[in-house]
C-alpha cells in the first residue's frame, strides 16, 4: 500500500514537472480551466432566467448539481481522462509493452500516468458555486447531509473512473476509440442538469446504464437532506459493481493484448 | 546448474483476418470474414545458461520479436513450455518482472517532454529501489555510457544515439539479471553502435547478466555473441557457436593479397576461387584445409606485399543459411 502511495506521488510529481516545463502552456492551461468552469454556468442561468423552478428544482438547488458537475468535470479532465487517453496511444504504438513489463499493477500505472494540475481550478469554482447556491437557498447543509454527499462524491469518482476504464478497454479490441471518448464527454455533459429533468427512457439510461444521476444529482440531494438511506446504499453498491466489472474487463483485455508488431 | 532460460516446443500462432483487395471484398468482409492462421513461432526449443550472451538471428518476420515478447511475459504462448529464471513469464509475477528488462530499439519508454532523469526517478519508484542503491547504479551507468549532462536535457532534444544511451540506463536501473535486447543499435551511427556494444558487454561481465540480443547488424553479433540461435519462419535453423556456424556454412577462408605489380587474373588458376581482382589486389576463396598450402604457393609465386586471411562475411553466411533452410522446408512440403 505504501509502495503504491509512493508510486502515486512519483507519477503526480512527473505530471507537475511536465506542466511546469513549458511556462506559456502553464498560463494558457490555467486560463482555459477558469473559462471552462465559468461557461458551465451559462446554460443554467439561461434556463432559470424565465422560471422559478424546473422539475421540482429551484435555481439555488440546481446550482448544487452544477457544483458537483464542475468538481467532477475537473476530476474527469484533470485526473482520469489524460491518463486513459494515453493508454489508447500506448496500444496503438505498441509502447504498452513498457507498462506491462513493470512489476506493478498495470491498471494503476496507466491510470495514474498523467494529471493536469491546472484542472484543480475547477475545485475552486465548484466551492464558489456551492457557497452561492446555499446563499440562494437561504440555509446551509446539515452535517449528515455533507457526510452523505462526500461518500456519494467518492462513489461518483469511482463510477466515472470505472466507466472510463470500460471505454478504454474497448481500445484493445478496436484500437481507435477516439469517437467513443468524445461520445462519453458529450453524454457526461448531461450531468450538469438534475436527473428529474429527463423523462422516460433517458431517465432509466442515466440512472442505470450511464449513472449520471448518481454522480451529480444524488450528492446534491444529499446536501439538501432529500436522499434516503436505501438510495445511498444502492449508489455505493452500484459504484462498487461498476468498479468490479471494470477491473474484470481490464484484466481480460490485458490477457488479449497482443501488442503492435515491431 | 539450471538454465536461466529454457524454451521447449514453443508455438505462438495468430489468427489474422484475410481479405482480398477491393471495395467489394471490403464490404463482404463486414458480414463474413475469412481467417488464416499465422505461425509466428512454430515449435522452437533452446536453453540459455546464466551469464550467456546469445544472438537471436533471423530475417524480418522470422519470429524473433515474438519469441522475446513471450520470454518477457508480454505474449502468452499458444503451446509449449517457457521458463525464465525459474518463473513462468506469462504469470507476470512482480518477482519475475523485477529481474528482467526489455529494450526495443524502435520504441522508447523515456518521457518525451521531460529529461531522462525523470524517467529514472519514476522507475526507481516502480522498482522500489532504495535511494543509495539508485544513486550507485546511476553513477555507474552514467560513467559507462558517458551520460554526463544528457540526463538533464528534455528527451526530445537528444539525438537518436543519446536517447538510446539513456533508454538503456532507464531499462537497467533495477539491475536486471536477464536482458532482452531487440535491435538496440538500429539506426545508430557506427561509433555509437560500438559504444552501445561495449556497454552491453561491460554490464554482462559486471553483473553476470544473461542476455538475448536480436540485431540485423552482424558486427553486433560478432562483438557480443559467442553463441547464436537462428530462426526462420518460426522454426529453429541453427543453434550453436558463431565460429562453427561460419565454418559449417562456408568452410572456406577469404585470402586477400596485395601485390607490388599487376598480375593477370588467369595467373590465379589453381589457387582456389577468385572472388575479385582489382588492380594489384586479389581476393581468393579457398577451402579451409587447403588454405595454408595455397597461401604458401602464392607467396612463392607472386610478389606479395600484404596478406589478410578472414572467414566469409557473416552477412553472406546468414543469407546462405536462410536460403538453405528455405530450400529444405520447401522440399519437405512437396
XYZ file of C-alpha atoms in Angstrom:
596
model
C 0.000 0.000 0.000
C 2.817 2.366 0.979
C 4.580 1.447 -2.236
C 1.556 2.469 -4.297
C 1.284 5.740 -2.360
C 4.941 6.430 -3.232
C 4.255 5.495 -6.834
C 1.289 7.849 -6.968
C 3.492 10.608 -5.600
C 6.162 9.938 -8.244
C 3.578 9.949 -11.038
C 1.948 13.177 -9.827
C 5.386 14.750 -9.496
C 6.193 13.894 -13.143
C 2.873 15.415 -14.263
C 3.569 18.558 -12.278
C 7.040 18.842 -13.809
C 5.536 18.366 -17.236
C 3.002 21.120 -16.565
C 5.807 23.415 -15.397
C 8.147 22.523 -18.272
C 6.523 24.982 -20.627
C 5.727 28.301 -18.989
C 3.191 29.509 -21.544
C 1.326 26.208 -21.633
C 1.033 26.551 -17.887
C -0.558 30.009 -18.119
C -2.815 29.131 -21.075
C -3.969 25.870 -19.431
C -4.880 27.784 -16.287
C -6.821 30.443 -18.167
C -8.717 27.802 -20.181
C -9.625 25.928 -16.979
C -11.206 29.045 -15.455
C -13.017 29.815 -18.701
C -14.471 26.290 -18.906
C -15.696 26.432 -15.329
C -17.411 29.779 -15.914
C -19.058 28.718 -19.190
C -20.537 25.714 -17.357
C -22.734 28.233 -15.501
C -24.233 29.800 -18.631
C -26.869 27.197 -19.695
C -28.282 27.013 -16.167
C -28.576 30.786 -15.826
C -30.382 30.922 -19.186
C -32.804 28.098 -18.274
C -33.759 29.623 -14.925
C -33.961 33.152 -16.321
C -37.710 32.798 -17.034
C -38.947 30.395 -14.334
C -38.560 29.818 -10.604
C -38.191 26.049 -10.680
C -37.618 23.237 -13.178
C -38.742 19.634 -12.497
C -39.018 20.416 -8.793
C -35.591 22.102 -8.501
C -35.172 25.815 -7.694
C -32.232 27.744 -9.189
C -30.306 27.516 -5.910
C -30.841 23.741 -5.689
C -29.934 23.182 -9.309
C -26.721 25.134 -8.657
C -25.734 22.381 -6.210
C -25.972 19.871 -9.064
C -23.842 22.192 -11.170
C -21.320 22.463 -8.314
C -20.865 18.694 -8.237
C -20.745 18.626 -12.035
C -17.961 21.253 -12.080
C -15.975 19.337 -9.488
C -16.395 16.005 -11.290
C -15.593 17.570 -14.630
C -12.334 18.818 -13.108
C -11.530 15.312 -11.913
C -12.504 13.765 -15.240
C -10.431 16.193 -17.298
C -7.579 16.625 -14.836
C -7.073 13.163 -13.385
C -8.933 10.481 -15.343
C -9.094 11.463 -18.973
C -5.402 12.392 -19.645
C -4.022 9.071 -18.374
C -6.556 6.888 -20.054
C -6.335 8.658 -23.399
C -2.613 7.862 -23.074
C -3.495 4.141 -22.952
C -5.107 4.330 -26.370
C -1.905 5.890 -27.706
C 0.192 3.214 -25.943
C -1.859 0.449 -27.546
C -1.618 1.999 -30.997
C 2.155 2.477 -30.806
C 2.913 -0.765 -29.002
C 4.563 1.037 -26.079
C 2.133 -0.529 -23.615
C 4.813 -3.250 -23.529
C 6.883 -0.978 -21.294
C 3.996 -0.659 -18.838
C 3.260 -4.374 -18.809
C 6.841 -5.416 -18.039
C 6.913 -3.258 -14.917
C 6.481 -5.008 -11.555
C 3.387 -3.044 -10.536
C -0.315 -3.248 -11.256
C -0.794 -2.219 -14.886
C -4.208 -0.642 -14.274
C -2.713 1.505 -11.517
C 0.256 2.521 -13.669
C -1.810 3.567 -16.681
C -4.480 5.251 -14.551
C -2.009 7.493 -12.768
C 0.297 8.241 -15.669
C -0.831 11.803 -16.319
C -2.527 14.572 -14.366
C -3.327 18.106 -15.484
C -2.776 20.096 -12.266
C -4.453 23.226 -13.629
C -7.803 21.454 -13.697
C -7.742 21.882 -9.895
C -9.173 25.351 -10.597
C -12.495 23.530 -11.105
C -12.474 22.728 -7.374
C -12.205 26.430 -6.539
C -15.039 27.285 -8.935
C -17.162 24.438 -7.532
C -16.622 25.754 -3.987
C -17.746 29.223 -5.120
C -20.858 27.697 -6.772
C -21.721 25.784 -3.555
C -21.402 28.936 -1.414
C -23.565 30.938 -3.820
C -26.144 28.100 -4.052
C -26.622 27.922 -0.273
C -26.938 31.710 -0.087
C -29.784 31.457 -2.635
C -31.382 28.571 -0.714
C -31.168 30.580 2.496
C -29.601 27.999 4.838
C -26.523 25.768 4.998
C -26.373 21.950 4.710
C -26.638 19.597 7.700
C -23.602 17.640 8.939
C -25.217 14.321 7.894
C -26.020 15.842 4.526
C -22.383 16.846 3.961
C -21.129 13.415 5.100
C -23.534 11.572 2.783
C -22.657 13.915 -0.088
C -18.924 13.263 0.406
C -19.492 9.499 0.366
C -21.531 9.884 -2.807
C -18.852 12.063 -4.316
C -16.300 9.284 -3.723
C -18.631 6.744 -5.353
C -19.173 9.164 -8.245
C -15.417 9.403 -8.852
C -15.140 5.613 -8.697
C -18.012 5.286 -11.136
C -16.627 7.822 -13.556
C -13.237 6.136 -13.442
C -14.799 2.692 -13.999
C -16.773 3.920 -16.991
C -13.553 5.272 -18.441
C -11.706 2.011 -17.890
C -14.532 0.219 -19.710
C -14.353 2.720 -22.568
C -10.580 2.454 -22.836
C -10.668 -1.347 -22.669
C -12.541 -1.211 -25.956
C -9.275 0.053 -27.464
C -7.763 -3.412 -27.035
C -10.324 -4.739 -29.475
C -10.986 -1.918 -31.926
C -7.809 0.204 -31.463
C -9.370 3.549 -32.446
C -11.745 4.586 -29.660
C -11.382 8.366 -30.002
C -15.001 8.696 -31.108
C -16.155 6.689 -28.131
C -14.316 9.073 -25.809
C -15.919 12.114 -27.485
C -19.331 10.469 -27.146
C -18.640 9.837 -23.484
C -17.712 13.503 -22.992
C -20.930 14.617 -24.677
C -23.116 12.278 -22.619
C -21.359 13.312 -19.406
C -22.349 16.905 -20.154
C -25.966 15.969 -19.354
C -24.890 15.516 -15.720
C -24.976 19.302 -15.239
C -28.800 19.029 -15.038
C -30.830 17.471 -12.180
C -31.790 13.971 -13.332
C -35.558 14.555 -12.823
C -35.430 16.819 -15.904
C -35.037 13.697 -18.032
C -38.133 11.569 -18.566
C -38.846 8.017 -19.713
C -36.079 6.004 -21.347
C -33.425 8.715 -20.918
C -34.039 8.733 -17.194
C -33.573 4.968 -16.996
C -30.391 5.141 -19.076
C -28.953 7.955 -16.951
C -29.748 6.095 -13.728
C -28.668 2.553 -14.545
C -26.635 2.375 -17.768
C -24.576 5.549 -17.528
C -25.485 6.546 -13.984
C -25.211 10.321 -14.330
C -27.909 10.738 -11.672
C -25.666 9.005 -9.172
C -22.753 11.285 -9.984
C -24.245 14.761 -9.538
C -27.954 14.674 -8.629
C -27.624 12.241 -5.706
C -24.846 14.226 -3.955
C -26.886 17.414 -4.432
C -29.953 15.704 -2.948
C -27.799 14.525 -0.053
C -26.751 18.122 0.654
C -30.450 19.045 0.709
C -31.237 16.107 3.084
C -33.536 14.649 0.435
C -31.702 11.396 -0.187
C -32.995 8.251 1.504
C -30.601 5.812 3.150
C -31.548 2.917 0.807
C -30.710 5.119 -2.218
C -27.336 5.939 -0.641
C -26.646 2.251 -0.032
C -27.812 1.407 -3.554
C -25.496 4.051 -5.022
C -22.486 2.664 -3.141
C -23.324 -0.893 -4.208
C -23.826 0.234 -7.814
C -20.470 2.033 -7.930
C -18.671 -0.982 -6.455
C -20.361 -3.223 -9.022
C -19.174 -0.974 -11.850
C -15.631 -0.903 -10.397
C -15.593 -4.703 -10.184
C -16.830 -5.024 -13.763
C -14.232 -2.512 -14.962
C -11.431 -4.422 -13.205
C -12.601 -7.701 -14.711
C -12.828 -6.258 -18.236
C -9.386 -4.625 -17.876
C -7.756 -7.897 -16.837
C -9.449 -9.733 -19.705
C -8.303 -7.065 -22.160
C -4.701 -7.287 -20.966
C -4.802 -11.032 -21.488
C -5.949 -10.486 -25.027
C -3.379 -7.814 -25.730
C -1.025 -8.940 -28.416
C 0.857 -5.662 -28.896
C 1.715 -3.931 -32.140
C 4.340 -5.577 -34.282
C 7.829 -4.116 -34.091
C 23.194 -25.815 -12.909
C 19.691 -24.997 -14.151
C 19.497 -22.956 -17.326
C 18.429 -19.323 -16.886
C 16.107 -19.537 -19.877
C 14.519 -22.682 -21.203
C 12.156 -22.830 -24.131
C 10.613 -26.114 -25.117
C 8.486 -26.647 -28.230
C 7.284 -23.042 -28.185
C 4.438 -22.161 -30.533
C 2.792 -18.794 -30.982
C 0.048 -18.700 -33.578
C -2.110 -15.736 -34.546
C -5.439 -15.727 -36.297
C -5.448 -12.936 -38.839
C -8.225 -11.610 -40.989
C -7.542 -12.481 -44.603
C -9.130 -10.019 -47.037
C -8.597 -9.763 -50.775
C -8.162 -6.208 -52.164
C -11.055 -4.105 -53.488
C -14.227 -2.412 -52.283
C -16.467 -5.453 -52.852
C -14.192 -7.643 -50.781
C -14.143 -4.965 -48.056
C -17.960 -4.835 -47.987
C -18.182 -8.611 -47.955
C -15.755 -8.761 -45.053
C -18.222 -6.747 -42.952
C -20.534 -9.751 -42.951
C -18.245 -12.703 -43.407
C -14.564 -12.917 -42.605
C -12.001 -15.462 -43.616
C -9.278 -16.049 -41.099
C -5.950 -17.685 -41.569
C -3.520 -18.884 -39.003
C -0.067 -17.318 -38.938
C 2.559 -19.382 -37.179
C 4.875 -16.664 -35.894
C 6.758 -19.190 -33.768
C 6.406 -22.794 -34.797
C 7.944 -25.184 -32.306
C 11.323 -23.881 -31.175
C 13.413 -25.326 -28.355
C 16.571 -23.915 -26.802
C 18.048 -23.010 -23.443
C 20.422 -20.325 -22.218
C 22.842 -20.669 -19.290
C 23.232 -17.925 -16.677
C 25.565 -15.186 -17.882
C 25.480 -16.325 -21.517
C 25.252 -13.830 -24.387
C 23.173 -15.246 -27.199
C 22.451 -13.680 -30.580
C 18.932 -14.379 -31.776
C 19.022 -14.049 -35.527
C 16.731 -14.388 -38.482
C 15.256 -12.421 -41.378
C 12.356 -9.992 -40.840
C 9.218 -11.821 -39.740
C 11.181 -14.871 -38.581
C 9.606 -14.797 -35.104
C 12.434 -13.151 -33.150
C 10.464 -10.320 -31.537
C 7.505 -12.607 -30.862
C 9.808 -15.006 -29.007
C 11.336 -12.165 -26.965
C 7.845 -10.966 -26.053
C 6.836 -14.443 -24.944
C 10.040 -14.671 -22.867
C 9.292 -11.340 -21.202
C 5.708 -12.323 -20.426
C 4.038 -9.899 -22.848
C 2.566 -12.616 -25.029
C 1.024 -15.894 -23.960
C 2.383 -18.887 -25.856
C -0.124 -20.908 -27.883
C 1.696 -24.075 -26.851
C 4.963 -25.144 -25.222
C 6.919 -24.531 -22.052
C 8.859 -21.372 -21.221
C 10.836 -20.746 -18.018
C 12.953 -17.692 -17.253
C 14.918 -17.542 -14.001
C 12.639 -20.207 -12.513
C 9.448 -18.313 -13.396
C 6.753 -18.842 -15.993
C 6.821 -15.479 -17.814
C 3.121 -15.336 -18.707
C 2.193 -15.249 -14.995
C 3.923 -11.847 -14.930
C 4.754 -12.023 -11.232
C 6.389 -8.940 -9.743
C 9.372 -11.035 -8.619
C 9.905 -12.127 -12.233
C 9.399 -8.693 -13.778
C 11.912 -7.197 -11.323
C 14.671 -9.437 -12.709
C 14.215 -8.814 -16.431
C 14.315 -5.930 -18.846
C 13.295 -5.420 -22.443
C 14.958 -2.834 -24.654
C 13.401 -2.164 -28.035
C 15.436 -0.083 -30.464
C 12.310 1.078 -32.242
C 10.248 2.062 -29.222
C 11.070 4.171 -26.228
C 9.978 4.373 -22.636
C 11.599 7.747 -21.854
C 9.087 10.540 -21.230
C 9.336 12.689 -24.343
C 8.984 16.158 -22.824
C 10.926 15.575 -19.611
C 14.631 14.910 -19.047
C 15.648 11.213 -18.831
C 16.480 11.715 -15.146
C 12.712 11.934 -14.500
C 12.105 8.563 -16.159
C 14.919 7.157 -13.990
C 13.184 8.588 -10.924
C 9.837 7.096 -11.998
C 11.441 3.684 -12.486
C 13.071 3.983 -9.070
C 9.560 4.250 -7.617
C 8.172 1.407 -9.719
C 11.034 -0.987 -8.940
C 11.116 0.165 -5.320
C 14.857 0.844 -5.305
C 16.469 2.449 -2.263
C 17.943 5.913 -2.802
C 21.524 4.790 -2.082
C 21.403 1.831 -4.462
C 19.727 4.005 -7.104
C 22.462 6.653 -6.833
C 25.155 3.998 -7.029
C 23.612 2.389 -10.146
C 23.079 5.728 -11.851
C 26.674 6.756 -11.174
C 27.948 3.509 -12.631
C 25.708 3.544 -15.724
C 26.481 7.232 -16.308
C 30.208 6.632 -16.277
C 29.995 3.621 -18.617
C 27.667 5.351 -21.050
C 29.194 8.812 -20.568
C 25.762 10.285 -19.920
C 27.011 13.481 -18.232
C 24.566 16.334 -18.717
C 22.375 14.368 -21.182
C 20.149 13.159 -18.368
C 19.022 16.666 -17.549
C 18.043 17.747 -21.085
C 14.473 17.107 -22.265
C 14.403 13.789 -24.141
C 13.025 15.386 -27.301
C 16.221 17.472 -27.587
C 18.510 14.422 -27.607
C 19.900 12.755 -30.728
C 18.886 9.177 -31.538
C 22.156 7.811 -30.151
C 21.947 9.880 -26.978
C 18.370 8.731 -26.483
C 19.362 5.083 -26.841
C 22.083 5.515 -24.202
C 19.525 6.993 -21.788
C 16.985 4.343 -22.814
C 19.491 1.636 -21.800
C 20.150 3.349 -18.485
C 16.389 3.585 -17.793
C 15.994 -0.109 -18.601
C 18.839 -1.181 -16.301
C 18.203 0.930 -13.210
C 16.895 -2.111 -11.331
C 19.998 -4.148 -12.284
C 18.109 -6.915 -14.088
C 19.783 -10.292 -14.456
C 18.095 -11.137 -17.759
C 18.235 -8.705 -20.692
C 16.141 -8.973 -23.826
C 17.598 -6.572 -26.361
C 15.582 -6.172 -29.542
C 17.704 -4.345 -32.120
C 19.243 -1.914 -29.617
C 21.590 -0.363 -32.185
C 19.095 0.167 -35.018
C 19.608 3.424 -36.878
C 22.719 4.416 -34.897
C 25.986 5.536 -36.474
C 28.994 3.216 -36.397
C 30.701 4.838 -33.419
C 27.508 4.891 -31.334
C 26.893 1.234 -32.220
C 30.316 0.380 -30.907
C 29.732 2.396 -27.683
C 26.463 0.542 -27.078
C 28.108 -2.823 -27.761
C 30.948 -2.108 -25.357
C 28.456 -1.051 -22.714
C 26.308 -4.173 -23.083
C 29.379 -6.374 -22.729
C 30.538 -4.414 -19.671
C 27.129 -4.794 -17.988
C 27.064 -8.526 -18.749
C 30.522 -9.040 -17.282
C 29.961 -6.858 -14.217
C 26.610 -8.372 -13.210
C 26.822 -11.811 -14.832
C 23.585 -10.977 -16.648
C 22.131 -13.331 -19.222
C 21.292 -11.678 -22.497
C 19.496 -12.400 -25.707
C 20.144 -9.938 -28.490
C 18.445 -9.551 -31.846
C 20.125 -7.412 -34.462
C 20.448 -7.080 -38.187
C 23.963 -5.712 -37.749
C 26.343 -8.625 -37.853
C 29.029 -6.514 -36.142
C 26.826 -6.516 -33.027
C 26.605 -10.285 -33.147
C 30.310 -10.822 -33.807
C 31.298 -8.479 -30.964
C 28.820 -9.727 -28.384
C 27.557 -13.229 -29.013
C 29.769 -16.323 -28.903
C 26.598 -18.327 -29.496
C 23.783 -17.739 -31.960
C 20.278 -19.146 -32.300
C 18.936 -18.728 -35.813
C 15.219 -18.843 -36.566
C 13.461 -18.643 -39.890
C 9.700 -18.713 -40.469
C 9.157 -19.574 -36.837
C 11.448 -22.597 -36.868
C 14.922 -23.065 -35.446
C 17.523 -23.466 -38.157
C 20.742 -23.298 -36.134
C 21.817 -23.242 -32.502
C 25.492 -23.209 -31.650
C 28.775 -21.307 -31.717
C 29.189 -18.439 -34.136
C 32.559 -19.812 -35.364
C 31.074 -23.239 -36.016
C 28.199 -21.700 -37.938
C 30.620 -19.919 -40.234
C 32.785 -22.978 -40.819
C 29.749 -25.186 -41.359
C 28.052 -22.963 -43.890
C 31.170 -21.591 -45.569
C 34.045 -23.996 -44.927
C 36.326 -21.586 -46.777
C 38.672 -18.764 -45.995
C 38.892 -15.411 -47.732
C 42.507 -14.684 -48.664
C 43.216 -11.080 -49.619
C 46.519 -10.348 -51.277
C 48.133 -7.074 -52.353
C 50.963 -7.368 -54.847
C 53.661 -4.904 -55.867
C 52.626 -5.112 -59.553
C 49.590 -6.014 -61.693
C 49.038 -9.715 -62.367
C 46.683 -11.133 -64.964
C 43.558 -12.796 -63.487
C 44.297 -16.014 -65.405
C 47.513 -16.422 -63.392
C 45.424 -17.323 -60.318
C 44.097 -20.526 -61.799
C 44.683 -23.366 -59.369
C 44.724 -21.031 -56.332
C 41.065 -21.572 -55.347
C 38.097 -19.461 -56.439
C 38.845 -15.874 -57.485
C 36.227 -13.673 -55.773
C 37.522 -10.384 -57.210
C 40.580 -8.759 -58.750
C 41.106 -5.060 -58.719
C 44.389 -3.528 -59.838
C 47.088 -5.082 -57.690
C 44.622 -6.606 -55.199
C 43.022 -10.025 -55.424
C 40.541 -11.842 -53.178
C 40.562 -15.646 -53.221
C 38.233 -18.137 -51.631
C 39.961 -21.361 -50.609
C 38.825 -24.490 -48.730
C 39.869 -24.354 -45.057
C 42.009 -27.474 -45.192
C 43.934 -26.254 -48.250
C 44.370 -22.691 -47.059
C 47.947 -22.933 -45.740
C 49.208 -24.879 -48.765
C 47.673 -22.443 -51.243
C 48.961 -19.401 -49.339
C 52.497 -20.841 -49.292
C 52.353 -21.422 -53.047
C 51.008 -17.937 -53.672
C 53.769 -16.343 -51.574
C 56.367 -18.254 -53.635
C 54.797 -17.476 -56.984
C 53.861 -13.796 -56.623
C 55.451 -10.629 -55.207
C 53.064 -10.304 -52.246
C 53.209 -7.018 -50.282
C 50.355 -7.661 -47.888
C 48.250 -10.668 -46.877
C 44.968 -10.951 -44.907
C 43.000 -14.117 -44.092
C 39.371 -13.921 -42.951
C 36.279 -16.028 -42.616
C 33.462 -15.319 -45.080
C 31.425 -12.233 -44.018
C 28.676 -13.147 -41.562
C 26.025 -11.485 -43.745
C 26.845 -13.934 -46.547
C 26.847 -16.859 -44.135
C 23.423 -15.887 -42.834
C 21.857 -15.411 -46.237
C 23.285 -18.768 -47.323
C 21.834 -20.388 -44.186
C 18.400 -18.859 -44.818
C 18.302 -19.960 -48.434
C 19.371 -23.483 -47.454
C 16.749 -23.760 -44.677
C 14.037 -22.454 -47.015
C 15.013 -24.900 -49.716
C 14.900 -27.705 -47.149
C 11.466 -26.541 -45.926
C 10.089 -26.409 -49.477
C 11.464 -29.862 -50.173
C 9.726 -31.064 -47.019
C 6.428 -29.502 -48.184
C 6.429 -31.251 -51.552
